[in-house]
PDB file of C-alpha atoms in Angstrom:
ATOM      1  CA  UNK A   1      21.171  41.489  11.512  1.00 79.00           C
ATOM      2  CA  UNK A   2      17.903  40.370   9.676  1.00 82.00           C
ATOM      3  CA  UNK A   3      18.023  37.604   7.138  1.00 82.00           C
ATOM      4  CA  UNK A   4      15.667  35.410   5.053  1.00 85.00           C
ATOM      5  CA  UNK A   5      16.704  31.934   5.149  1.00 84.00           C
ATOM      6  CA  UNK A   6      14.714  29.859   2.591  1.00 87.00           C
ATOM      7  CA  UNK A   7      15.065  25.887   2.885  1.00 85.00           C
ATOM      8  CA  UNK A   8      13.106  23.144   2.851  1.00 85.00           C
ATOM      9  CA  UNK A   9      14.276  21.141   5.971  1.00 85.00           C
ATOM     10  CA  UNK A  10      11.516  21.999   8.807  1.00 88.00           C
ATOM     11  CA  UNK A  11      14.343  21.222  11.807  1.00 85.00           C
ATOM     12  CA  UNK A  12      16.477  23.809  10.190  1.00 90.00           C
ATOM     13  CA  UNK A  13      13.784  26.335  10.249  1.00 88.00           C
ATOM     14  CA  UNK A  14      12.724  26.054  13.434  1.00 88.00           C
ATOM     15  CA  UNK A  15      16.385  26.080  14.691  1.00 89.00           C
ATOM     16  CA  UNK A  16      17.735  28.869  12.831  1.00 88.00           C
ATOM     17  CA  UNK A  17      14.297  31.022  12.992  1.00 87.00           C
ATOM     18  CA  UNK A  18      12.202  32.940  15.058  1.00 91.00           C
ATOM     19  CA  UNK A  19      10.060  33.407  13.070  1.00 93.00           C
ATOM     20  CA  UNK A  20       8.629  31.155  10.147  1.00 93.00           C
ATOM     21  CA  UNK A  21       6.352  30.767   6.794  1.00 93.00           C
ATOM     22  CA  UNK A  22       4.664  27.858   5.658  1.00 94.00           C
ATOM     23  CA  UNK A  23       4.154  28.759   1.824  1.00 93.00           C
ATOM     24  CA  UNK A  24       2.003  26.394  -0.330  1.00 93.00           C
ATOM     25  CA  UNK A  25       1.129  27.629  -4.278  1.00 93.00           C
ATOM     26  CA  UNK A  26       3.168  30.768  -3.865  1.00 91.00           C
ATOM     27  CA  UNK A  27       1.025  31.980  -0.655  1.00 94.00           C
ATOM     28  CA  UNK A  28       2.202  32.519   3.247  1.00 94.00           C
ATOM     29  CA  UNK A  29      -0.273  30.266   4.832  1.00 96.00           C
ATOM     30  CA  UNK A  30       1.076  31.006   8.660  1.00 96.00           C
ATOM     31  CA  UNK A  31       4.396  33.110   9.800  1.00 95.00           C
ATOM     32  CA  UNK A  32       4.918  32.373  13.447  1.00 95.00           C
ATOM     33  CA  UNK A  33       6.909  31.258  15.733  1.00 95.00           C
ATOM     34  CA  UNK A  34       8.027  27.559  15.231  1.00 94.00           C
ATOM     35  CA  UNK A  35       6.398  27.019  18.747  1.00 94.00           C
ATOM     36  CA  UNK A  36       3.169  28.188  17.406  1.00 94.00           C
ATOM     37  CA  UNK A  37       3.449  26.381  13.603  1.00 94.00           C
ATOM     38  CA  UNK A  38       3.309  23.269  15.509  1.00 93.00           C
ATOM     39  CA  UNK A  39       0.844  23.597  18.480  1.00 92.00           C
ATOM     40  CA  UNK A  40      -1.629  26.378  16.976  1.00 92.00           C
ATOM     41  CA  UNK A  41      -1.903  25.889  13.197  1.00 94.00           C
ATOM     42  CA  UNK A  42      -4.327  28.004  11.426  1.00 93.00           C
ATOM     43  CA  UNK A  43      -5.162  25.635   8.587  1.00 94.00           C
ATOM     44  CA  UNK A  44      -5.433  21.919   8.160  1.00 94.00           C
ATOM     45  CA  UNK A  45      -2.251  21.908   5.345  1.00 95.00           C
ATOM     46  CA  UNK A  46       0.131  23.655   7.746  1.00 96.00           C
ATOM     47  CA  UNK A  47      -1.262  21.280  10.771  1.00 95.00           C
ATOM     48  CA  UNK A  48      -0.262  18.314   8.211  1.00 94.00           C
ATOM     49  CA  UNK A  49       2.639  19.741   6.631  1.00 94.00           C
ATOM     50  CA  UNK A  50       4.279  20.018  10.543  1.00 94.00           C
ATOM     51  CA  UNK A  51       6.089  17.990  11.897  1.00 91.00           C
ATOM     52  CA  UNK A  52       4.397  14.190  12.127  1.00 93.00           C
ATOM     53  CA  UNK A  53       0.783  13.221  13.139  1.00 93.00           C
ATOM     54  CA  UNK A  54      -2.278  11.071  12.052  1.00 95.00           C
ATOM     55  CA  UNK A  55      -5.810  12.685  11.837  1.00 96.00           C
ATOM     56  CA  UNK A  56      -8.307  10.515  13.797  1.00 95.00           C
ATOM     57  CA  UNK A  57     -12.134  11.791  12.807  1.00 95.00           C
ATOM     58  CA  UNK A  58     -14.297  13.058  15.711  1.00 96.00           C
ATOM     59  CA  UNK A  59     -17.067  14.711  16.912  1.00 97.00           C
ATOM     60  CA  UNK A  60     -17.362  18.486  18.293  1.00 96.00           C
ATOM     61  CA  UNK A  61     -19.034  17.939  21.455  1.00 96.00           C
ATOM     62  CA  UNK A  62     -18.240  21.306  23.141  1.00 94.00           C
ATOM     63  CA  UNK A  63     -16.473  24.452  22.058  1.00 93.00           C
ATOM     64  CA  UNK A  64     -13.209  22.765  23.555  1.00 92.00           C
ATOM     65  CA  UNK A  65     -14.222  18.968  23.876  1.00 94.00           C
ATOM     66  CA  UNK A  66     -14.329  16.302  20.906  1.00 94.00           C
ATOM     67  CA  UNK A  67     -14.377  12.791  20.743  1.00 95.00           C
ATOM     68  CA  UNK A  68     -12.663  10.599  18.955  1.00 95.00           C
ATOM     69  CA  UNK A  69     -12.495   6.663  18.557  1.00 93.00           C
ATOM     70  CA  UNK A  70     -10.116   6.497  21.443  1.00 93.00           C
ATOM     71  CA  UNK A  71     -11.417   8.684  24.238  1.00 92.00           C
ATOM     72  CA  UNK A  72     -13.015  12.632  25.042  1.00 94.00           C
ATOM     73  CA  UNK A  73     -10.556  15.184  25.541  1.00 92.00           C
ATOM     74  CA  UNK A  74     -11.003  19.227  26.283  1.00 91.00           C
ATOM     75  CA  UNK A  75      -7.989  21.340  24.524  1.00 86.00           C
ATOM     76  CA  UNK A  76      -7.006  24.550  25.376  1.00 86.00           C
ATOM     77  CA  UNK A  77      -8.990  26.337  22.746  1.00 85.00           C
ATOM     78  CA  UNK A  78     -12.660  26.864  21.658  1.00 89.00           C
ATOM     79  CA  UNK A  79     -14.123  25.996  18.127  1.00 91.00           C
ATOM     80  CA  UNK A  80     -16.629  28.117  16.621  1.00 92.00           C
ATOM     81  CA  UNK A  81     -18.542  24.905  15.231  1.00 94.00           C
ATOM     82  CA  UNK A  82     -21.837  23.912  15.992  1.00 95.00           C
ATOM     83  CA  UNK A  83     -21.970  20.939  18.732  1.00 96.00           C
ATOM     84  CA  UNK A  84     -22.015  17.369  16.415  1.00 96.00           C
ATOM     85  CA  UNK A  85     -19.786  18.804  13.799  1.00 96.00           C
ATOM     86  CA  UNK A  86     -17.995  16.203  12.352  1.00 97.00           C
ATOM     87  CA  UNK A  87     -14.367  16.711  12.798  1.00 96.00           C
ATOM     88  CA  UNK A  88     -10.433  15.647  12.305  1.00 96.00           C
ATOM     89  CA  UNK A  89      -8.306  15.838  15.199  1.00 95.00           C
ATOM     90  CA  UNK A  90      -4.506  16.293  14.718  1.00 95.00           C
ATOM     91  CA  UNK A  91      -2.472  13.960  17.196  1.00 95.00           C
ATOM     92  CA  UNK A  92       1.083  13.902  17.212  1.00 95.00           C
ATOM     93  CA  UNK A  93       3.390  11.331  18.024  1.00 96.00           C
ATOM     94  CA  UNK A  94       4.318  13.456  21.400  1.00 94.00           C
ATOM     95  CA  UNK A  95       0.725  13.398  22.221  1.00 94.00           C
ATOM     96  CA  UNK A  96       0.441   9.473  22.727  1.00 95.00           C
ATOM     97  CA  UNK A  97       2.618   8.256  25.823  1.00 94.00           C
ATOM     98  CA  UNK A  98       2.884   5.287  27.680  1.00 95.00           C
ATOM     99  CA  UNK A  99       0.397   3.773  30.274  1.00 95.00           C
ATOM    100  CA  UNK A 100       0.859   0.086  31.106  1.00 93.00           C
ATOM    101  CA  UNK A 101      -2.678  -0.177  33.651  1.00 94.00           C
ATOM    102  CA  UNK A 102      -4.429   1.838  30.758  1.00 89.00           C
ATOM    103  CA  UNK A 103      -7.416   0.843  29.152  1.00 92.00           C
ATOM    104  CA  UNK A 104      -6.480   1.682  25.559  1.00 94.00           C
ATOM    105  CA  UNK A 105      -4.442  -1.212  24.232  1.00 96.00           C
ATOM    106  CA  UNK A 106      -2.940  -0.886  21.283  1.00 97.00           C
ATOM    107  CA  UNK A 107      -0.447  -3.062  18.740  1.00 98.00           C
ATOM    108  CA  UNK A 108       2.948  -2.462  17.849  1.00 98.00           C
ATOM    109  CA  UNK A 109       2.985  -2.374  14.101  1.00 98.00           C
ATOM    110  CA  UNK A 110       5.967  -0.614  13.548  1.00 97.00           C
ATOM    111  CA  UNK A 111       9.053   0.903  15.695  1.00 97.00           C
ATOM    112  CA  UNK A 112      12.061   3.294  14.704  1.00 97.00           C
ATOM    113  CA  UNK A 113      14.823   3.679  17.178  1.00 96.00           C
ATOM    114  CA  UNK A 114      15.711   7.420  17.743  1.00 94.00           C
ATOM    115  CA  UNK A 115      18.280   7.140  20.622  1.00 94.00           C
ATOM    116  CA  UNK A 116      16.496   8.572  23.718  1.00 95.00           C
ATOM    117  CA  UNK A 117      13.008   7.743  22.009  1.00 96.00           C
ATOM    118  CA  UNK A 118      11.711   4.778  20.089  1.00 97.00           C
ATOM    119  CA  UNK A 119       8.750   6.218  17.627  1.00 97.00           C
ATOM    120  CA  UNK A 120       6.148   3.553  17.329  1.00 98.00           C
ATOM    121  CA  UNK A 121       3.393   3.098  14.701  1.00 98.00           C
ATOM    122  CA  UNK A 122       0.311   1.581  17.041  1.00 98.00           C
ATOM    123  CA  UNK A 123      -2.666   0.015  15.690  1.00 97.00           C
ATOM    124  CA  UNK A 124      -5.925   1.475  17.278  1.00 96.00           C
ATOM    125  CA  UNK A 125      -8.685  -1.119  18.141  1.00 93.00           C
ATOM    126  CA  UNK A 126     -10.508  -0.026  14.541  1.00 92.00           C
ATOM    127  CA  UNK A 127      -7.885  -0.561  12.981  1.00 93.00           C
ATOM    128  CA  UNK A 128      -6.518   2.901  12.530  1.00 93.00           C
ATOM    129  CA  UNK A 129      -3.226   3.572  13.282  1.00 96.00           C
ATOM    130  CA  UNK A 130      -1.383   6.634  15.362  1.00 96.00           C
ATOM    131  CA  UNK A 131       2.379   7.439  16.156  1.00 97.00           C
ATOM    132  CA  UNK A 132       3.755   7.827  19.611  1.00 97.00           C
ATOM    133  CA  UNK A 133       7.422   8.491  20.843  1.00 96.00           C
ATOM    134  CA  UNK A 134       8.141   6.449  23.998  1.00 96.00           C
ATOM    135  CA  UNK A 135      11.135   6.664  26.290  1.00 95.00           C
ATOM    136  CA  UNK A 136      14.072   4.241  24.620  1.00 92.00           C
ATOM    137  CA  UNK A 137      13.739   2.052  27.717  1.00 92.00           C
ATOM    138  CA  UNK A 138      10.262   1.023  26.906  1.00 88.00           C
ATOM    139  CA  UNK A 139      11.498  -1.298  24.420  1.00 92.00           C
ATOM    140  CA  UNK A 140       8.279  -3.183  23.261  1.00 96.00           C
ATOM    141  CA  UNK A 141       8.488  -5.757  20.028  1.00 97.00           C
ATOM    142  CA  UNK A 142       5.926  -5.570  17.065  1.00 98.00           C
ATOM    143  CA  UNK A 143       3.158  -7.338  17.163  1.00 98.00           C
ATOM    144  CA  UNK A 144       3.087  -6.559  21.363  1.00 97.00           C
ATOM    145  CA  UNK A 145       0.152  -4.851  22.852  1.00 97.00           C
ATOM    146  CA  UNK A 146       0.666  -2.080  25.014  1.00 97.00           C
ATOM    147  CA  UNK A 147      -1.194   0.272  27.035  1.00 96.00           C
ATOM    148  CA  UNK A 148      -1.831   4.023  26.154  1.00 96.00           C
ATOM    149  CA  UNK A 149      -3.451   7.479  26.520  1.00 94.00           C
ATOM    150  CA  UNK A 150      -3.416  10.402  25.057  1.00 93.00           C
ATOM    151  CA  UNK A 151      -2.064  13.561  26.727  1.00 91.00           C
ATOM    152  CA  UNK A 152      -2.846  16.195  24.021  1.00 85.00           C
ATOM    153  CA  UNK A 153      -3.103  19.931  26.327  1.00 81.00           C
ATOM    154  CA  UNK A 154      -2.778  21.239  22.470  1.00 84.00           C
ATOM    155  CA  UNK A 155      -5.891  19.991  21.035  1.00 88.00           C
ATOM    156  CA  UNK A 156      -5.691  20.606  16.859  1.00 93.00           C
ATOM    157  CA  UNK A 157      -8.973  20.081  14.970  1.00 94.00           C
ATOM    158  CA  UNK A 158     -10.767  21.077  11.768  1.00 94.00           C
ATOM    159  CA  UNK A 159     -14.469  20.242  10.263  1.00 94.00           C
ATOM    160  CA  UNK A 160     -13.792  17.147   8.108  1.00 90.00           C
ATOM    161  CA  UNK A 161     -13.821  17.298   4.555  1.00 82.00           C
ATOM    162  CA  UNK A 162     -11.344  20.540   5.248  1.00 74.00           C
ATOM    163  CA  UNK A 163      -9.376  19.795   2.633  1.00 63.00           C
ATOM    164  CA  UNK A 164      -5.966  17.348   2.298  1.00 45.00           C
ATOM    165  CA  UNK A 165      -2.710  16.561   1.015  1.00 40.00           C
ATOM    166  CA  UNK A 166      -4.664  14.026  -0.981  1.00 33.00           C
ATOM    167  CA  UNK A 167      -7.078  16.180  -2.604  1.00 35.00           C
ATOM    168  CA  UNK A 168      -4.570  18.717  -4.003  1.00 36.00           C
ATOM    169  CA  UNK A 169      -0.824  17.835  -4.057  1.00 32.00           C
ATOM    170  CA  UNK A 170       1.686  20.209  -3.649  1.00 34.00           C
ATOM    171  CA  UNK A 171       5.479  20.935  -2.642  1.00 36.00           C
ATOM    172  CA  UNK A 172       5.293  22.964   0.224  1.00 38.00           C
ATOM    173  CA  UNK A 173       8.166  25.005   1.274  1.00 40.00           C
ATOM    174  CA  UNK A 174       9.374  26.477   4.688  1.00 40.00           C
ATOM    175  CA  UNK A 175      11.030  29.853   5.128  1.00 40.00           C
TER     176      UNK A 175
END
């Protein structure tokens, strides 16, 4: 049996479909698979719309390598950009894990018990902040520093300037 659910709640959708939409002003902006609307957007709205994640500006370095404020990393895709394009890369709170001997430190600003996970809010060394979902047994207080790196196989970015939730609100809706 086919059916169209339409709803608003994104952990519906991606339980109940397999298949989704991401509409914004009336247009489909992706239909995929939930799998895909979260690791492989195809626009910077959907990437931001998705599930949870702070956009860190980088710089293209390679077709698959950027750098950020907090390390290099090489995804699993190439970007047609020229080398030095200035960039925002999507990282996700699943993307950050733990790593007491590592040399990213960061602060506990914020934390949200989920039952198996804790999300955190960390503040970078700028000042920026990211999220991160740590196992519930690596119960760290706010205002602790911690150790950090970032695991991120799917690597998300977009030339900056790409356009934002800022520049033109919107209700979005998921099918």
């Amino acid at each position: 049996i086919t059916a169209v659910l339409v709803t608003h709640d994104q952990h519906e959708a991606f339980a109940l479909g397999d298949q989704v939409g991401v509409m914004h002003e009336g247009r489909i902006l992706q239909w995929d698979t939930p799998y895909n609307l979260y690791h492989e957007p195809n626009c910077r709205f959907v990437a931001d719309f998705i599930g949870q994640g702070v956009f860190l500006p980088g710089t293209l370095l390679a077709p698959e390598t950027v750098e950020t404020e907090i390390g290099t990393y090489r995804g699993n895709r190439a970007y047609p950009w020229p080398k030095g394009t200035r960039i925002e890369v999507l990282l996700r709170p699943d993307d950050i894990v733990p790593d007491p001997a590592g040399a990213l430190r960061v602060q506990v600003v914020q934390k949200a018990f989920k039952g198996a996970e804790i999300l955190y809010t960390l503040r970078l060394p700028s000042g920026g902040r990211v999220l991160a979902l740590f196992p519930s047994h690596t119960d760290h207080a706010v205002g602790e520093y911690v150790g950090v790196q970032v695991q991120a196989d799917h690597l998300v970015a977009f030339p900056l300037g790409s356009g934002s939730m800022a520049e033109k609100p919107a209700t979005p809706t998921t099918l």
